[in-house]
CSV table of C-alpha atoms in Angstrom, one decimal:
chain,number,residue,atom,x,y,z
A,1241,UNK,CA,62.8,272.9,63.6
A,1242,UNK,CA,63.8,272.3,60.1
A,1243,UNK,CA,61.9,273.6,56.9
A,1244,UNK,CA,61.4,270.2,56.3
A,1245,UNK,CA,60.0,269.3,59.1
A,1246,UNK,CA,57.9,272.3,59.1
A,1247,UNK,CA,56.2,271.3,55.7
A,1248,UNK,CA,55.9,267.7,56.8
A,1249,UNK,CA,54.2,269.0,60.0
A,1250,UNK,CA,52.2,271.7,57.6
A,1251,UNK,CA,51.0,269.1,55.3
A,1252,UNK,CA,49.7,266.9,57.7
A,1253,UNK,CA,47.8,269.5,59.5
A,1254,UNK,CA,45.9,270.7,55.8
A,1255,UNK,CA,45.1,267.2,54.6
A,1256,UNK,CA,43.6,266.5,58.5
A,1257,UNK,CA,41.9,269.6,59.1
A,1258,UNK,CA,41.3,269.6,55.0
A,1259,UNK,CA,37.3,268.6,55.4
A,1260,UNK,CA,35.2,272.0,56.8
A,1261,UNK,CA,34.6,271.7,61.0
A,1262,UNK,CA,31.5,273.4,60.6
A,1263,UNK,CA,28.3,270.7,61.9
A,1264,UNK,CA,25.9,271.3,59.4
A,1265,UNK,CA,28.7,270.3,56.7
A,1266,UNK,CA,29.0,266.0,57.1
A,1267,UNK,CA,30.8,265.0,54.3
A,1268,UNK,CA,31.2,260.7,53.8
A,1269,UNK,CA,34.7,259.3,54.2
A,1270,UNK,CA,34.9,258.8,51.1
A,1271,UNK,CA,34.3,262.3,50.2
A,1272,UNK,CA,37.5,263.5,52.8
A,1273,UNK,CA,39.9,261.0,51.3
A,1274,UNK,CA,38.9,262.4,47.7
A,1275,UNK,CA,39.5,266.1,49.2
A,1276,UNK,CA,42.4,265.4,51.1
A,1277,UNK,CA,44.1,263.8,47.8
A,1278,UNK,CA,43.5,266.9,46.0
A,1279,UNK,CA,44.8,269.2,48.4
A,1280,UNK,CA,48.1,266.5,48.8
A,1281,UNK,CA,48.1,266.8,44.7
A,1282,UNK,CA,48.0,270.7,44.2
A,1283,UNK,CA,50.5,271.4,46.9
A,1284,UNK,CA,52.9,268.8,45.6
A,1285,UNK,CA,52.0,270.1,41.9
A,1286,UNK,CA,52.3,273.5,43.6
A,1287,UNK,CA,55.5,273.9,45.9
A,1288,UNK,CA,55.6,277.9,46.0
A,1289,UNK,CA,52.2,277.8,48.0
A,1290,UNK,CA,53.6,275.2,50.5
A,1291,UNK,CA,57.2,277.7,50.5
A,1292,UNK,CA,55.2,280.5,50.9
A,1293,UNK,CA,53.0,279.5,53.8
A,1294,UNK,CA,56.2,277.8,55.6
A,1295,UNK,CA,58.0,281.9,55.5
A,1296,UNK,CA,54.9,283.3,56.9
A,1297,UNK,CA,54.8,280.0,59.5
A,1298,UNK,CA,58.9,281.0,60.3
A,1299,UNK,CA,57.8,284.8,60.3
A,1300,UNK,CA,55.0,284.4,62.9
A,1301,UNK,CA,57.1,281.8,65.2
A,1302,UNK,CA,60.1,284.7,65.7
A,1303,UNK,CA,57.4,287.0,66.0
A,1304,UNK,CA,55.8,285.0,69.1
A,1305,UNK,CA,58.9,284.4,70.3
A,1306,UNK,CA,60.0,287.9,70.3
A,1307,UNK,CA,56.8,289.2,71.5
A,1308,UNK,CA,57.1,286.2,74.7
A,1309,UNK,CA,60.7,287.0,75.3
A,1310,UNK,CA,59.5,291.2,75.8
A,1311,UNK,CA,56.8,290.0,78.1
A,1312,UNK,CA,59.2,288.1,80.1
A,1313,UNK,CA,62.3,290.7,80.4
A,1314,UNK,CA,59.3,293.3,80.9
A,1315,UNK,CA,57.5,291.3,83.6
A,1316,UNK,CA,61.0,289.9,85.4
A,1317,UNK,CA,63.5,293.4,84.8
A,1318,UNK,CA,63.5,294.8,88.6
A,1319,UNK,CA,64.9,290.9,89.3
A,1320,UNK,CA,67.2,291.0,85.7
A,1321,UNK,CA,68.6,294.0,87.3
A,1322,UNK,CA,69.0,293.5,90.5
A,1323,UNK,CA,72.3,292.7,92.3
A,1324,UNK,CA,71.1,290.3,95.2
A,1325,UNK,CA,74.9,288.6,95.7
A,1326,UNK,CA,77.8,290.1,93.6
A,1327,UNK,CA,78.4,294.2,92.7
A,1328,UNK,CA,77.7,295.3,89.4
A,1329,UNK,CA,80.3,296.0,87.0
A,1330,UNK,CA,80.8,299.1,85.1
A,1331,UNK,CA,79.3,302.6,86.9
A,1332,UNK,CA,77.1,301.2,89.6
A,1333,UNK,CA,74.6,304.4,89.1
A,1334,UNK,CA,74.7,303.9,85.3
A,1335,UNK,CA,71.6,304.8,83.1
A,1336,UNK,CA,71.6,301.6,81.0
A,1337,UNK,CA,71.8,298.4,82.1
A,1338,UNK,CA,73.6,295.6,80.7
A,1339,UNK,CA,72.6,292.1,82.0
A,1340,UNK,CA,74.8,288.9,80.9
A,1341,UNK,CA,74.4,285.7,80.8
A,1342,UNK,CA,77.6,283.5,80.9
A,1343,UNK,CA,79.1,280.1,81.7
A,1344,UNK,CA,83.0,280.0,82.5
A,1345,UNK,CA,83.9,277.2,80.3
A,1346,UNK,CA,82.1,278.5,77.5
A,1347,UNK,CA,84.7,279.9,74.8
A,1348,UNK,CA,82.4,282.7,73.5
A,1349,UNK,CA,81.8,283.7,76.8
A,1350,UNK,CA,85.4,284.1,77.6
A,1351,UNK,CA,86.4,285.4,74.3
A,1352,UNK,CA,83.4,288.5,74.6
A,1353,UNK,CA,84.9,289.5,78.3
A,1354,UNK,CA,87.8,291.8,76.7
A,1355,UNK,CA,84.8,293.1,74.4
A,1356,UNK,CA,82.4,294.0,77.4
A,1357,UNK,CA,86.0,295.4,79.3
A,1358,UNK,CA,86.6,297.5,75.7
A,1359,UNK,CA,83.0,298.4,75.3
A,1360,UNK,CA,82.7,299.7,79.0
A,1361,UNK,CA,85.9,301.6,79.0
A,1362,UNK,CA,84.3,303.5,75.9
A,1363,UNK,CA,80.9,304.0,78.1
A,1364,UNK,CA,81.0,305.0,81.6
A,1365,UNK,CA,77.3,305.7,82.2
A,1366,UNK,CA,76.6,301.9,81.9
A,1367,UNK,CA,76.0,299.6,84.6
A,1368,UNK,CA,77.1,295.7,84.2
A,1369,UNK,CA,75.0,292.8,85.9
A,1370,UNK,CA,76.8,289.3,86.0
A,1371,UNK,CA,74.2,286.0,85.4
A,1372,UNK,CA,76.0,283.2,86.5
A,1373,UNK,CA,74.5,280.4,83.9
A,1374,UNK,CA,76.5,277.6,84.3
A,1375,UNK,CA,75.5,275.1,81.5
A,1376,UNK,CA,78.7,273.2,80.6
A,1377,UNK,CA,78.6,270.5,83.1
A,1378,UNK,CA,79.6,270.2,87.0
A,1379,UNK,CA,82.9,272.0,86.8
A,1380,UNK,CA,81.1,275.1,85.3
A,1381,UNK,CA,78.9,274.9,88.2
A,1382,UNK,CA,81.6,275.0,90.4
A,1383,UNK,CA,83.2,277.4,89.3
A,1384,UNK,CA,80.0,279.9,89.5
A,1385,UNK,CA,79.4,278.5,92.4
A,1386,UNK,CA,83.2,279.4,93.3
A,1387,UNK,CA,82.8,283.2,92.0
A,1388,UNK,CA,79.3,283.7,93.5
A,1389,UNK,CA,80.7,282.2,97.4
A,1390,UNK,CA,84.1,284.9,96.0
A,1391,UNK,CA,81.7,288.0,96.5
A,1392,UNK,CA,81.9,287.5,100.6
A,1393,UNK,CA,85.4,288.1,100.6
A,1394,UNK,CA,85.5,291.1,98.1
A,1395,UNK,CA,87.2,289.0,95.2
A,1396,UNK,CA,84.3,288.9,92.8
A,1397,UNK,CA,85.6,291.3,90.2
A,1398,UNK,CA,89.2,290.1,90.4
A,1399,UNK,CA,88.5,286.0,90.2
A,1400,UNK,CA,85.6,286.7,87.6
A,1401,UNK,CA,88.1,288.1,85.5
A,1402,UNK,CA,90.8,285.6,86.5
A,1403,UNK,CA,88.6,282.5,85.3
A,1404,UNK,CA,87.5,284.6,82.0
A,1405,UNK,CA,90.9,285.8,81.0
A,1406,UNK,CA,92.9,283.5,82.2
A,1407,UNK,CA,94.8,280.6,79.6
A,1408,UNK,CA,94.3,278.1,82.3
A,1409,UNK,CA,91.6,275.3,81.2
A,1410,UNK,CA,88.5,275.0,83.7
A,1411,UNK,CA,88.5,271.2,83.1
A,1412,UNK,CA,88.6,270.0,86.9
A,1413,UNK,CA,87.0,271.7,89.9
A,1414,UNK,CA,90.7,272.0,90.9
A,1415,UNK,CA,91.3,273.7,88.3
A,1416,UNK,CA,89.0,276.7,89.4
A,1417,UNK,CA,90.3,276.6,92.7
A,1418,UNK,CA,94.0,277.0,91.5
A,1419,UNK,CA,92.3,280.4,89.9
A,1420,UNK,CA,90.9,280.8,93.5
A,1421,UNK,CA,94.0,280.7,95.1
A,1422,UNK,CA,95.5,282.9,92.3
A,1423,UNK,CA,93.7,286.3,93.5
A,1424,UNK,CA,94.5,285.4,97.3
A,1425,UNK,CA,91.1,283.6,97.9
A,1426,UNK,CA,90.8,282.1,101.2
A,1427,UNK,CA,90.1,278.4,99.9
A,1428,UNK,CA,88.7,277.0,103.2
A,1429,UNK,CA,86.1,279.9,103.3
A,1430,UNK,CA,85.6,279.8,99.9
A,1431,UNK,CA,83.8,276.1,99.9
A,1432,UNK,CA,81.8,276.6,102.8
A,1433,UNK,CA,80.5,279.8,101.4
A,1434,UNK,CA,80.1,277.8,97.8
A,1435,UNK,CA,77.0,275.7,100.1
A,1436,UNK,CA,75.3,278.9,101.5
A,1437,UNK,CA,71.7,279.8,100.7
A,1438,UNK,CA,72.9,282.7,99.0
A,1439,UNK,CA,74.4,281.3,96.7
A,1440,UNK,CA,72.2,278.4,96.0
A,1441,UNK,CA,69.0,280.9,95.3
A,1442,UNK,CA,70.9,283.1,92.9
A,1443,UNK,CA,72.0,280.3,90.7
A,1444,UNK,CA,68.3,278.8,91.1
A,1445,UNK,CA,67.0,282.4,90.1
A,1446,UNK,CA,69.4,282.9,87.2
A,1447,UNK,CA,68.1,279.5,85.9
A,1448,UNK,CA,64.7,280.1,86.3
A,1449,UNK,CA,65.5,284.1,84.6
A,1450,UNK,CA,67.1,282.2,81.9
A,1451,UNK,CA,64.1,279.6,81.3
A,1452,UNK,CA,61.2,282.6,81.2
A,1453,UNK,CA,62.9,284.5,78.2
A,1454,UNK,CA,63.9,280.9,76.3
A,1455,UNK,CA,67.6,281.4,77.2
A,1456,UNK,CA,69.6,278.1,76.1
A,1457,UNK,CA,73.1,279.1,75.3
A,1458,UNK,CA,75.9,281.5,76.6
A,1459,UNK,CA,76.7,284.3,76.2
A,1460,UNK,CA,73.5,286.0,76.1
A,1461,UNK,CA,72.3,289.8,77.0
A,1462,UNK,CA,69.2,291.5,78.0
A,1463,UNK,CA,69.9,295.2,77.3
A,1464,UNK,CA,66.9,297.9,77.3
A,1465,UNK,CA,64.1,295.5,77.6
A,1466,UNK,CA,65.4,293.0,74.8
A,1467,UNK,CA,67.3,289.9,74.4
A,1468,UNK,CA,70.6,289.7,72.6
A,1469,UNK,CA,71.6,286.0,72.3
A,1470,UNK,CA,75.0,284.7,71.1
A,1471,UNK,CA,78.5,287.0,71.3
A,1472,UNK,CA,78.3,290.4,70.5
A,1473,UNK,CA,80.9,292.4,68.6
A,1474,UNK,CA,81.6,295.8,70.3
A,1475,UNK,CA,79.6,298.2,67.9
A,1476,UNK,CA,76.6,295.9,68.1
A,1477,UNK,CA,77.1,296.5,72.3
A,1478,UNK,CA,77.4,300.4,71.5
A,1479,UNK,CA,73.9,300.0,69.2
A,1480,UNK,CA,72.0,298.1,71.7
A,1481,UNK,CA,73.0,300.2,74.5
A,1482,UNK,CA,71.7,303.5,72.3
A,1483,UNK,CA,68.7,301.9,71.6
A,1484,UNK,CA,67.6,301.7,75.2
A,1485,UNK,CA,68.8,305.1,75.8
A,1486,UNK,CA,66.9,305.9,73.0
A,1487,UNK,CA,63.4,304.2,73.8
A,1488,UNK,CA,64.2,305.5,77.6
A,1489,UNK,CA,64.4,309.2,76.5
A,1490,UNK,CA,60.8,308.5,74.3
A,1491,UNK,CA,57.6,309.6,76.7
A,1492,UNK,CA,55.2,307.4,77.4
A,1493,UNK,CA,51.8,308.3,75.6
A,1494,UNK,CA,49.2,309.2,77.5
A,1495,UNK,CA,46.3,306.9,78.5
A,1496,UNK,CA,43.3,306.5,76.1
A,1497,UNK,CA,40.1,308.0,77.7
């Protein structure tokens, strides 16, 4: 939402609720319109109130929306975590975990795999899990759908990295099955196993994963009971991950009485 809009949507609210609710308070119509022209005329004669109240609106909405994508991670983390179709990437039994959201035709996505390879070569007690979002159209659902159905023949790790490294363009579902191929994929397999429940309810669950914390792009990570949205350079990787080792070594305190 623009600022803009925000004012707009600000000024109409204080010239409609401009009149006091309260019952025993009846003013005459006449007596609104005059106080809803005086408000219009000292915030228009007065923009620094109207600026000022729009920050604290934009403060309070990333609040909210912080404090609802917490609840969400919080309330949804043993399914973030878990690994219900493909291995994790990374060390298995690592003490952080790194969840990511990613769609193979999305050039962020493939640009931050070589980061997440750097960045996990640099930390071997963390633990990778892959969230097959595919946003970008019906290719990029096939071609999760593809990497998912990959995991039944063992080739998860090798055609993941094949589509996200790879200079060939995912622009045809052909495309992704050339990559297939590629690693030694068994291609007649492969599509029947692309239409198995499995894989169906993972994708469903990513989706609905993604729609409780307000994910609408890729890449995106949940690391340590927060959201990270957009590409991460490799130091702001190494931050986030200390972070939740931090808050992880910190005690809970003890219950009031």
């Amino acid at each position: 939402m623009s600022v803009r809009t925000l004012a707009a949507l600000m000024l109409t609210v204080v010239i409609s609720f401009a009149a006091p609710a309260r019952a025993e308070t009846a003013f005459s119509p006449a007596q609104k319109t005059e106080i809803q022209s005086i408000m219009k005329e000292y915030l228009v004669s007065n923009p620094a109130v109207l600026e000022e109240a729009l920050a604290a609106l934009q403060l309070k909405l990333q609040n909210d929306e912080r404090n609802r994508q917490a609840t969400a991670i919080t309330s949804n983390l043993e399914k973030l975590q878990a690994t219900n179709v493909v291995p994790a990437g990374g060390n298995p039994a690592g003490d952080v975990t790194v969840v990511e959201f990613f769609d193979y035709r999305c050039g962020y996505c493939r640009s931050m795999a070589k980061t997440v390879d750097e960045f996990l070569a640099t930390d071997s007690k963390v633990r990778l899990v892959f969230r097959e979002f595919p946003i970008l159209g019906p290719v990029s659902v096939t071609a999760s759908k593809a990497a998912l159905a990959s995991a039944a023949q063992g080739k998860y790790p090798a055609f993941h990295n094949a589509l996200m490294s790879g200079t060939r363009q995912l622009s045809t579902d052909e495309d992704v099955y050339a990559v297939a191929a590629s690693v030694g994929l068994d291609l007649t397999r492969l599509k029947a196993d692309m239409e198995s429940q499995a894989v169906k309810d993972e994708l469903a669950s990513n989706f609905q994963l993604a729609e409780s914390m307000g994910i609408r792009g890729t890449p995106a990570f949940v690391i340590g009971g927060q959201m990270f949205p957009g590409a991460l350079a490799i130091d702001g990787l190494k931050n986030a991950v200390s972070q939740a080792r931090l808050a992880a070594a910190v005690p809970a305190a003890p219950a009031q009485p």
